[in-house]
PDB file of C-alpha atoms in Angstrom:
ATOM      1  CA  UNK A  12      -0.048  61.526  46.375  1.00  0.00           C
ATOM      2  CA  UNK A  13       0.823  57.907  47.259  1.00  0.00           C
ATOM      3  CA  UNK A  14       0.092  56.941  43.672  1.00  0.00           C
ATOM      4  CA  UNK A  15       2.574  59.493  42.352  1.00  0.00           C
ATOM      5  CA  UNK A  16       5.173  58.067  44.705  1.00  0.00           C
ATOM      6  CA  UNK A  17       4.424  54.384  44.177  1.00  0.00           C
ATOM      7  CA  UNK A  18       4.550  54.800  40.393  1.00  0.00           C
ATOM      8  CA  UNK A  19       7.974  56.409  40.587  1.00  0.00           C
ATOM      9  CA  UNK A  20       6.812  59.810  39.360  1.00  0.00           C
ATOM     10  CA  UNK A  21       7.829  61.550  42.558  1.00  0.00           C
ATOM     11  CA  UNK A  22       9.549  61.052  45.835  1.00  0.00           C
ATOM     12  CA  UNK A  23       8.566  62.771  49.021  1.00  0.00           C
ATOM     13  CA  UNK A  24      10.970  64.216  51.544  1.00  0.00           C
ATOM     14  CA  UNK A  25      10.071  65.458  54.980  1.00  0.00           C
ATOM     15  CA  UNK A  26      12.453  68.098  56.310  1.00  0.00           C
ATOM     16  CA  UNK A  27      12.460  69.573  59.763  1.00  0.00           C
ATOM     17  CA  UNK A  28      11.736  73.254  60.085  1.00  0.00           C
ATOM     18  CA  UNK A  29      11.687  74.021  63.783  1.00  0.00           C
ATOM     19  CA  UNK A  30       9.438  76.935  64.678  1.00  0.00           C
ATOM     20  CA  UNK A  31       8.001  75.853  68.025  1.00  0.00           C
ATOM     21  CA  UNK A  32      11.156  75.682  70.082  1.00  0.00           C
ATOM     22  CA  UNK A  33      12.994  73.044  72.070  1.00  0.00           C
ATOM     23  CA  UNK A  34      10.190  70.475  72.250  1.00  0.00           C
ATOM     24  CA  UNK A  35       9.966  70.452  68.453  1.00  0.00           C
ATOM     25  CA  UNK A  36      13.709  70.223  68.167  1.00  0.00           C
ATOM     26  CA  UNK A  37      13.795  67.325  70.603  1.00  0.00           C
ATOM     27  CA  UNK A  38      11.080  65.533  68.618  1.00  0.00           C
ATOM     28  CA  UNK A  39      13.048  66.057  65.426  1.00  0.00           C
ATOM     29  CA  UNK A  40      16.198  64.636  67.016  1.00  0.00           C
ATOM     30  CA  UNK A  41      14.325  61.668  68.466  1.00  0.00           C
ATOM     31  CA  UNK A  42      12.851  60.951  65.034  1.00  0.00           C
ATOM     32  CA  UNK A  43      16.297  61.062  63.442  1.00  0.00           C
ATOM     33  CA  UNK A  44      17.608  58.718  66.138  1.00  0.00           C
ATOM     34  CA  UNK A  45      14.706  56.376  65.432  1.00  0.00           C
ATOM     35  CA  UNK A  46      15.652  56.683  61.757  1.00  0.00           C
ATOM     36  CA  UNK A  47      19.045  55.188  62.602  1.00  0.00           C
ATOM     37  CA  UNK A  48      17.144  52.021  63.493  1.00  0.00           C
ATOM     38  CA  UNK A  49      14.719  52.156  60.563  1.00  0.00           C
ATOM     39  CA  UNK A  50      11.805  53.652  62.484  1.00  0.00           C
ATOM     40  CA  UNK A  51      11.800  57.197  61.115  1.00  0.00           C
ATOM     41  CA  UNK A  52       8.215  57.087  59.868  1.00  0.00           C
ATOM     42  CA  UNK A  53       6.913  55.393  63.009  1.00  0.00           C
ATOM     43  CA  UNK A  54       8.180  58.335  65.022  1.00  0.00           C
ATOM     44  CA  UNK A  55       7.000  60.817  62.411  1.00  0.00           C
ATOM     45  CA  UNK A  56       3.470  59.457  62.669  1.00  0.00           C
ATOM     46  CA  UNK A  57       3.642  59.273  66.446  1.00  0.00           C
ATOM     47  CA  UNK A  58       4.577  62.930  66.644  1.00  0.00           C
ATOM     48  CA  UNK A  59       2.608  64.366  63.779  1.00  0.00           C
ATOM     49  CA  UNK A  60      -0.432  62.199  63.361  1.00  0.00           C
ATOM     50  CA  UNK A  61      -1.058  60.829  66.833  1.00  0.00           C
ATOM     51  CA  UNK A  62       0.008  64.116  68.430  1.00  0.00           C
ATOM     52  CA  UNK A  63       0.982  62.460  71.698  1.00  0.00           C
ATOM     53  CA  UNK A  64       2.254  65.152  74.051  1.00  0.00           C
ATOM     54  CA  UNK A  65       4.204  62.617  76.127  1.00  0.00           C
ATOM     55  CA  UNK A  66       6.502  61.810  73.237  1.00  0.00           C
ATOM     56  CA  UNK A  67       7.857  65.356  73.289  1.00  0.00           C
ATOM     57  CA  UNK A  68       9.652  64.521  76.528  1.00  0.00           C
ATOM     58  CA  UNK A  69      12.779  62.401  76.900  1.00  0.00           C
ATOM     59  CA  UNK A  70      10.939  59.761  78.926  1.00  0.00           C
ATOM     60  CA  UNK A  71       8.081  59.671  76.422  1.00  0.00           C
ATOM     61  CA  UNK A  72      10.428  59.308  73.467  1.00  0.00           C
ATOM     62  CA  UNK A  73      12.269  56.460  75.174  1.00  0.00           C
ATOM     63  CA  UNK A  74       8.968  54.778  75.918  1.00  0.00           C
ATOM     64  CA  UNK A  75       7.980  55.130  72.283  1.00  0.00           C
ATOM     65  CA  UNK A  76      11.314  53.671  71.218  1.00  0.00           C
ATOM     66  CA  UNK A  77      10.659  50.707  73.520  1.00  0.00           C
ATOM     67  CA  UNK A  78       7.149  50.321  72.078  1.00  0.00           C
ATOM     68  CA  UNK A  79       8.577  50.282  68.567  1.00  0.00           C
ATOM     69  CA  UNK A  80      11.054  47.578  69.526  1.00  0.00           C
ATOM     70  CA  UNK A  81      14.133  49.768  69.071  1.00  0.00           C
ATOM     71  CA  UNK A  82      17.426  49.327  70.859  1.00  0.00           C
ATOM     72  CA  UNK A  83      16.628  51.666  73.732  1.00  0.00           C
ATOM     73  CA  UNK A  84      20.219  52.101  74.923  1.00  0.00           C
ATOM     74  CA  UNK A  85      21.347  53.104  71.443  1.00  0.00           C
ATOM     75  CA  UNK A  86      18.344  55.383  71.012  1.00  0.00           C
ATOM     76  CA  UNK A  87      18.874  57.044  74.401  1.00  0.00           C
ATOM     77  CA  UNK A  88      22.555  57.613  73.699  1.00  0.00           C
ATOM     78  CA  UNK A  89      21.713  59.132  70.326  1.00  0.00           C
ATOM     79  CA  UNK A  90      19.141  61.482  71.831  1.00  0.00           C
ATOM     80  CA  UNK A  91      21.276  62.465  74.813  1.00  0.00           C
ATOM     81  CA  UNK A  92      24.290  63.156  72.621  1.00  0.00           C
ATOM     82  CA  UNK A  93      22.173  65.105  70.150  1.00  0.00           C
ATOM     83  CA  UNK A  94      23.839  63.106  67.409  1.00  0.00           C
ATOM     84  CA  UNK A  95      21.614  64.515  64.658  1.00  0.00           C
ATOM     85  CA  UNK A  96      21.785  68.113  65.759  1.00  0.00           C
ATOM     86  CA  UNK A  97      23.835  69.129  62.717  1.00  0.00           C
ATOM     87  CA  UNK A  98      21.548  67.293  60.303  1.00  0.00           C
ATOM     88  CA  UNK A  99      18.516  69.136  61.659  1.00  0.00           C
ATOM     89  CA  UNK A 100      20.376  72.434  61.656  1.00  0.00           C
ATOM     90  CA  UNK A 101      21.335  71.837  58.032  1.00  0.00           C
ATOM     91  CA  UNK A 102      17.681  71.265  57.136  1.00  0.00           C
ATOM     92  CA  UNK A 103      16.753  74.428  58.976  1.00  0.00           C
ATOM     93  CA  UNK A 104      19.377  76.449  57.124  1.00  0.00           C
ATOM     94  CA  UNK A 105      18.320  74.935  53.806  1.00  0.00           C
ATOM     95  CA  UNK A 106      14.716  75.863  54.571  1.00  0.00           C
ATOM     96  CA  UNK A 107      15.673  79.457  55.290  1.00  0.00           C
ATOM     97  CA  UNK A 108      17.741  79.540  52.102  1.00  0.00           C
ATOM     98  CA  UNK A 109      14.689  78.248  50.231  1.00  0.00           C
ATOM     99  CA  UNK A 110      12.651  81.118  51.616  1.00  0.00           C
ATOM    100  CA  UNK A 111      10.597  79.019  54.014  1.00  0.00           C
ATOM    101  CA  UNK A 112       9.022  81.024  56.810  1.00  0.00           C
ATOM    102  CA  UNK A 113       6.192  78.850  58.079  1.00  0.00           C
ATOM    103  CA  UNK A 114       4.869  75.318  58.145  1.00  0.00           C
ATOM    104  CA  UNK A 115       3.856  73.381  56.287  1.00  0.00           C
ATOM    105  CA  UNK A 116       5.677  74.621  53.202  1.00  0.00           C
ATOM    106  CA  UNK A 117       6.075  72.573  50.049  1.00  0.00           C
ATOM    107  CA  UNK A 118       8.648  72.703  47.290  1.00  0.00           C
ATOM    108  CA  UNK A 119       8.188  70.857  44.016  1.00  0.00           C
ATOM    109  CA  UNK A 120      11.575  70.403  42.340  1.00  0.00           C
ATOM    110  CA  UNK A 121      12.698  73.486  44.237  1.00  0.00           C
ATOM    111  CA  UNK A 122       9.745  75.632  43.170  1.00  0.00           C
ATOM    112  CA  UNK A 123       7.152  76.897  45.654  1.00  0.00           C
ATOM    113  CA  UNK A 124       4.390  74.377  46.054  1.00  0.00           C
ATOM    114  CA  UNK A 125       0.656  74.986  46.062  1.00  0.00           C
ATOM    115  CA  UNK A 126      -1.218  75.176  49.344  1.00  0.00           C
ATOM    116  CA  UNK A 127      -3.750  72.521  48.406  1.00  0.00           C
ATOM    117  CA  UNK A 128      -3.175  68.829  47.765  1.00  0.00           C
ATOM    118  CA  UNK A 129      -4.857  69.030  44.365  1.00  0.00           C
ATOM    119  CA  UNK A 130      -2.610  71.950  43.458  1.00  0.00           C
ATOM    120  CA  UNK A 131       0.490  70.018  44.489  1.00  0.00           C
ATOM    121  CA  UNK A 132      -0.585  67.024  42.435  1.00  0.00           C
ATOM    122  CA  UNK A 133      -1.044  69.254  39.392  1.00  0.00           C
ATOM    123  CA  UNK A 134       2.406  70.737  39.942  1.00  0.00           C
ATOM    124  CA  UNK A 135       3.945  67.286  40.241  1.00  0.00           C
ATOM    125  CA  UNK A 136       2.388  66.199  36.949  1.00  0.00           C
ATOM    126  CA  UNK A 137       3.604  69.376  35.257  1.00  0.00           C
ATOM    127  CA  UNK A 138       7.115  68.940  36.682  1.00  0.00           C
ATOM    128  CA  UNK A 139       7.211  65.287  35.605  1.00  0.00           C
ATOM    129  CA  UNK A 140       6.163  66.281  32.087  1.00  0.00           C
ATOM    130  CA  UNK A 141       8.812  68.998  31.990  1.00  0.00           C
ATOM    131  CA  UNK A 142      11.452  66.520  33.167  1.00  0.00           C
ATOM    132  CA  UNK A 143      10.356  64.038  30.490  1.00  0.00           C
ATOM    133  CA  UNK A 144      10.578  66.731  27.807  1.00  0.00           C
ATOM    134  CA  UNK A 145      14.059  67.676  28.999  1.00  0.00           C
ATOM    135  CA  UNK A 146      15.168  64.056  28.732  1.00  0.00           C
ATOM    136  CA  UNK A 147      13.695  63.808  25.255  1.00  0.00           C
ATOM    137  CA  UNK A 148      15.346  66.966  23.928  1.00  0.00           C
TER     138      UNK A 148
ATOM    139  CA  UNK B  25     124.530 149.508  41.774  1.00  0.00           C
ATOM    140  CA  UNK B  26     124.994 145.930  42.690  1.00  0.00           C
ATOM    141  CA  UNK B  27     122.025 146.213  44.912  1.00  0.00           C
ATOM    142  CA  UNK B  28     119.988 147.628  42.091  1.00  0.00           C
ATOM    143  CA  UNK B  29     121.179 144.955  39.730  1.00  0.00           C
ATOM    144  CA  UNK B  30     120.473 142.312  42.266  1.00  0.00           C
ATOM    145  CA  UNK B  31     117.113 143.821  42.865  1.00  0.00           C
ATOM    146  CA  UNK B  32     116.366 143.874  39.174  1.00  0.00           C
ATOM    147  CA  UNK B  33     117.597 140.316  38.707  1.00  0.00           C
ATOM    148  CA  UNK B  34     115.684 139.312  41.730  1.00  0.00           C
ATOM    149  CA  UNK B  35     112.619 141.074  40.395  1.00  0.00           C
ATOM    150  CA  UNK B  36     113.126 139.479  36.953  1.00  0.00           C
ATOM    151  CA  UNK B  37     113.567 136.100  38.566  1.00  0.00           C
ATOM    152  CA  UNK B  38     110.628 136.830  40.714  1.00  0.00           C
ATOM    153  CA  UNK B  39     108.656 137.968  37.721  1.00  0.00           C
ATOM    154  CA  UNK B  40     109.866 135.005  35.691  1.00  0.00           C
ATOM    155  CA  UNK B  41     109.093 132.765  38.544  1.00  0.00           C
ATOM    156  CA  UNK B  42     105.831 134.435  39.125  1.00  0.00           C
ATOM    157  CA  UNK B  43     105.130 134.378  35.448  1.00  0.00           C
ATOM    158  CA  UNK B  44     105.857 130.733  35.222  1.00  0.00           C
ATOM    159  CA  UNK B  45     104.232 130.296  38.561  1.00  0.00           C
ATOM    160  CA  UNK B  46     101.196 132.198  37.347  1.00  0.00           C
ATOM    161  CA  UNK B  47     101.082 130.069  34.242  1.00  0.00           C
ATOM    162  CA  UNK B  48     101.487 126.962  36.331  1.00  0.00           C
ATOM    163  CA  UNK B  49      98.882 128.199  38.694  1.00  0.00           C
ATOM    164  CA  UNK B  50      96.618 128.978  35.766  1.00  0.00           C
ATOM    165  CA  UNK B  51      97.133 125.482  34.431  1.00  0.00           C
ATOM    166  CA  UNK B  52      96.517 124.064  37.835  1.00  0.00           C
ATOM    167  CA  UNK B  53      93.437 126.142  38.214  1.00  0.00           C
ATOM    168  CA  UNK B  54      92.376 125.152  34.716  1.00  0.00           C
ATOM    169  CA  UNK B  55      93.001 121.519  35.524  1.00  0.00           C
ATOM    170  CA  UNK B  56      91.186 121.874  38.796  1.00  0.00           C
ATOM    171  CA  UNK B  57      88.348 123.650  37.088  1.00  0.00           C
ATOM    172  CA  UNK B  58      88.307 120.984  34.432  1.00  0.00           C
ATOM    173  CA  UNK B  59      88.315 118.317  37.089  1.00  0.00           C
ATOM    174  CA  UNK B  60      85.522 120.045  38.913  1.00  0.00           C
ATOM    175  CA  UNK B  61      83.711 120.517  35.641  1.00  0.00           C
ATOM    176  CA  UNK B  62      84.152 116.909  34.700  1.00  0.00           C
ATOM    177  CA  UNK B  63      83.164 115.939  38.189  1.00  0.00           C
ATOM    178  CA  UNK B  64      80.095 118.146  37.987  1.00  0.00           C
ATOM    179  CA  UNK B  65      79.340 116.835  34.529  1.00  0.00           C
ATOM    180  CA  UNK B  66      79.682 113.260  35.685  1.00  0.00           C
ATOM    181  CA  UNK B  67      77.670 114.096  38.731  1.00  0.00           C
ATOM    182  CA  UNK B  68      75.137 115.872  36.619  1.00  0.00           C
ATOM    183  CA  UNK B  69      75.039 112.995  34.174  1.00  0.00           C
ATOM    184  CA  UNK B  70      74.796 110.613  37.059  1.00  0.00           C
ATOM    185  CA  UNK B  71      72.053 112.504  38.749  1.00  0.00           C
ATOM    186  CA  UNK B  72      70.601 113.235  35.364  1.00  0.00           C
ATOM    187  CA  UNK B  73      70.654 109.546  34.734  1.00  0.00           C
ATOM    188  CA  UNK B  74      69.114 108.982  38.065  1.00  0.00           C
ATOM    189  CA  UNK B  75      66.666 111.751  37.514  1.00  0.00           C
ATOM    190  CA  UNK B  76      66.208 110.287  34.095  1.00  0.00           C
ATOM    191  CA  UNK B  77      65.670 106.967  35.746  1.00  0.00           C
ATOM    192  CA  UNK B  78      63.450 108.656  38.244  1.00  0.00           C
ATOM    193  CA  UNK B  79      61.588 110.379  35.512  1.00  0.00           C
ATOM    194  CA  UNK B  80      61.457 107.136  33.591  1.00  0.00           C
ATOM    195  CA  UNK B  81      60.841 105.145  36.700  1.00  0.00           C
ATOM    196  CA  UNK B  82      57.388 106.506  37.375  1.00  0.00           C
ATOM    197  CA  UNK B  83      56.576 105.748  33.778  1.00  0.00           C
ATOM    198  CA  UNK B  84      58.070 102.307  34.170  1.00  0.00           C
ATOM    199  CA  UNK B  85      56.332 101.920  37.503  1.00  0.00           C
ATOM    200  CA  UNK B  86      53.187 103.194  35.932  1.00  0.00           C
ATOM    201  CA  UNK B  87      53.581 100.644  33.198  1.00  0.00           C
ATOM    202  CA  UNK B  88      54.406  98.009  35.734  1.00  0.00           C
ATOM    203  CA  UNK B  89      51.414  99.047  37.791  1.00  0.00           C
ATOM    204  CA  UNK B  90      49.278  98.981  34.734  1.00  0.00           C
ATOM    205  CA  UNK B  91      50.589  95.550  33.815  1.00  0.00           C
ATOM    206  CA  UNK B  92      50.238  94.421  37.405  1.00  0.00           C
ATOM    207  CA  UNK B  93      46.693  95.738  37.518  1.00  0.00           C
ATOM    208  CA  UNK B  94      45.952  93.934  34.268  1.00  0.00           C
ATOM    209  CA  UNK B  95      47.470  90.767  35.656  1.00  0.00           C
ATOM    210  CA  UNK B  96      45.527  91.133  38.895  1.00  0.00           C
ATOM    211  CA  UNK B  97      42.327  91.818  36.998  1.00  0.00           C
ATOM    212  CA  UNK B  98      43.019  88.767  34.886  1.00  0.00           C
ATOM    213  CA  UNK B  99      43.772  86.661  37.955  1.00  0.00           C
ATOM    214  CA  UNK B 100      40.674  87.945  39.723  1.00  0.00           C
ATOM    215  CA  UNK B 101      38.607  87.173  36.667  1.00  0.00           C
ATOM    216  CA  UNK B 102      40.080  83.683  36.551  1.00  0.00           C
ATOM    217  CA  UNK B 103      39.446  83.278  40.269  1.00  0.00           C
ATOM    218  CA  UNK B 104      35.861  84.445  39.845  1.00  0.00           C
ATOM    219  CA  UNK B 105      35.378  82.022  36.993  1.00  0.00           C
ATOM    220  CA  UNK B 106      37.003  79.265  39.039  1.00  0.00           C
ATOM    221  CA  UNK B 107      34.866  80.121  42.070  1.00  0.00           C
ATOM    222  CA  UNK B 108      31.750  80.130  39.913  1.00  0.00           C
ATOM    223  CA  UNK B 109      32.743  76.784  38.424  1.00  0.00           C
ATOM    224  CA  UNK B 110      33.498  75.384  41.879  1.00  0.00           C
ATOM    225  CA  UNK B 111      30.228  76.750  43.212  1.00  0.00           C
ATOM    226  CA  UNK B 112      28.395  75.132  40.339  1.00  0.00           C
ATOM    227  CA  UNK B 113      30.288  71.901  40.974  1.00  0.00           C
ATOM    228  CA  UNK B 114      29.485  72.135  44.688  1.00  0.00           C
ATOM    229  CA  UNK B 115      25.826  72.650  43.895  1.00  0.00           C
ATOM    230  CA  UNK B 116      25.963  69.670  41.613  1.00  0.00           C
ATOM    231  CA  UNK B 117      27.768  67.650  44.257  1.00  0.00           C
ATOM    232  CA  UNK B 118      25.266  68.786  46.885  1.00  0.00           C
ATOM    233  CA  UNK B 119      22.400  67.786  44.657  1.00  0.00           C
ATOM    234  CA  UNK B 120      24.033  64.512  43.752  1.00  0.00           C
ATOM    235  CA  UNK B 121      24.976  63.975  47.397  1.00  0.00           C
ATOM    236  CA  UNK B 122      21.307  63.892  48.254  1.00  0.00           C
ATOM    237  CA  UNK B 123      20.746  61.185  45.705  1.00  0.00           C
ATOM    238  CA  UNK B 124      23.980  59.335  46.396  1.00  0.00           C
ATOM    239  CA  UNK B 125      23.219  59.406  50.110  1.00  0.00           C
ATOM    240  CA  UNK B 126      19.861  57.907  49.357  1.00  0.00           C
ATOM    241  CA  UNK B 127      21.388  55.381  47.004  1.00  0.00           C
ATOM    242  CA  UNK B 128      24.042  54.471  49.559  1.00  0.00           C
ATOM    243  CA  UNK B 129      21.415  53.747  52.188  1.00  0.00           C
ATOM    244  CA  UNK B 130      19.395  50.612  52.068  1.00  0.00           C
ATOM    245  CA  UNK B 131      15.858  51.078  50.913  1.00  0.00           C
ATOM    246  CA  UNK B 132      13.256  49.905  53.368  1.00  0.00           C
ATOM    247  CA  UNK B 133       9.572  49.345  52.878  1.00  0.00           C
ATOM    248  CA  UNK B 134       6.957  50.951  55.012  1.00  0.00           C
ATOM    249  CA  UNK B 135       4.764  48.254  56.543  1.00  0.00           C
ATOM    250  CA  UNK B 136       2.091  50.314  58.190  1.00  0.00           C
ATOM    251  CA  UNK B 137      -0.403  53.120  57.598  1.00  0.00           C
ATOM    252  CA  UNK B 138      -1.292  54.841  54.359  1.00  0.00           C
ATOM    253  CA  UNK B 139       2.308  54.596  53.032  1.00  0.00           C
ATOM    254  CA  UNK B 140       2.372  50.822  53.393  1.00  0.00           C
ATOM    255  CA  UNK B 141       4.401  49.165  50.666  1.00  0.00           C
ATOM    256  CA  UNK B 142       6.262  52.318  49.669  1.00  0.00           C
ATOM    257  CA  UNK B 143      10.047  52.274  49.624  1.00  0.00           C
ATOM    258  CA  UNK B 144      11.745  54.634  52.042  1.00  0.00           C
ATOM    259  CA  UNK B 145      15.106  55.783  53.326  1.00  0.00           C
ATOM    260  CA  UNK B 146      14.873  57.702  56.570  1.00  0.00           C
ATOM    261  CA  UNK B 147      12.797  60.811  55.815  1.00  0.00           C
ATOM    262  CA  UNK B 148      12.408  60.065  52.109  1.00  0.00           C
ATOM    263  CA  UNK B 149       9.596  58.000  50.613  1.00  0.00           C
ATOM    264  CA  UNK B 150       9.644  56.773  47.031  1.00  0.00           C
ATOM    265  CA  UNK B 151      12.122  56.095  44.285  1.00  0.00           C
ATOM    266  CA  UNK B 152      15.394  57.965  44.990  1.00  0.00           C
ATOM    267  CA  UNK B 153      15.709  58.596  41.244  1.00  0.00           C
ATOM    268  CA  UNK B 154      12.181  59.887  40.716  1.00  0.00           C
ATOM    269  CA  UNK B 155      12.183  62.951  38.426  1.00  0.00           C
ATOM    270  CA  UNK B 156      10.057  65.023  40.778  1.00  0.00           C
ATOM    271  CA  UNK B 157      10.933  65.780  44.379  1.00  0.00           C
ATOM    272  CA  UNK B 158       8.237  66.945  46.749  1.00  0.00           C
ATOM    273  CA  UNK B 159       9.784  68.516  49.819  1.00  0.00           C
ATOM    274  CA  UNK B 160       7.694  69.339  52.838  1.00  0.00           C
ATOM    275  CA  UNK B 161       9.158  71.576  55.526  1.00  0.00           C
ATOM    276  CA  UNK B 162       7.280  71.032  58.714  1.00  0.00           C
ATOM    277  CA  UNK B 163       7.332  71.119  62.493  1.00  0.00           C
ATOM    278  CA  UNK B 164       5.957  68.215  64.517  1.00  0.00           C
ATOM    279  CA  UNK B 165       3.977  70.477  66.858  1.00  0.00           C
TER     280      UNK B 165
END
């Protein structure tokens, strides 16, 4: 997957689709606030890969922001004011419009993605070829 | 005798008067009748005209309605076409907004983990102009 991205064949977008309630929504908002300071993926990994339960609380998120060297006051204000609420809601609405009902769900150029990594890679290659043919014609 | 003569003269005068009077009355009645007739005719023509108008009016209104309906149908068709065009434009704008938003933001480079070295903007990793977009909808929990 990284090869497809690093070679410019594809780009990858993570979009929030909140199905587990307020803690998930808070994590999404904290990640977006971290994104304001360039630390979107640090928070993404902290939430998704490290699965630290503490970060799903306000205090835990602020601690994580401090650990990542972010401006804590700015981060806290962003989280408390729910500054990215609309952005997350927009993603949620887009997901519903795209027919998403569970997670994780993939879309390759808007088309339903395979459930396996190998299947997604095949789809990406096919979509890239189709895009190349469209450019050529 | 005088009385008889006077009576006769009086009767003749009366008759003459009455005759003339009758003729005058006849003329007056004729004039009145004519006036009434003319009045009725005018009235009839007027109302006939109106009724004609009324009878024509529904036809005219029907024509107007028909024309109006045609115009409305035409306008609605134009509006539909315009709405479709605007919707298409909006979709295009929305799609381009995604890219332009990415282009407007400064690309960073991930310096940790398995994505190290990849360009990124917020939640997007990779070339903003890459032909294929992989979107993952997910929940952190």
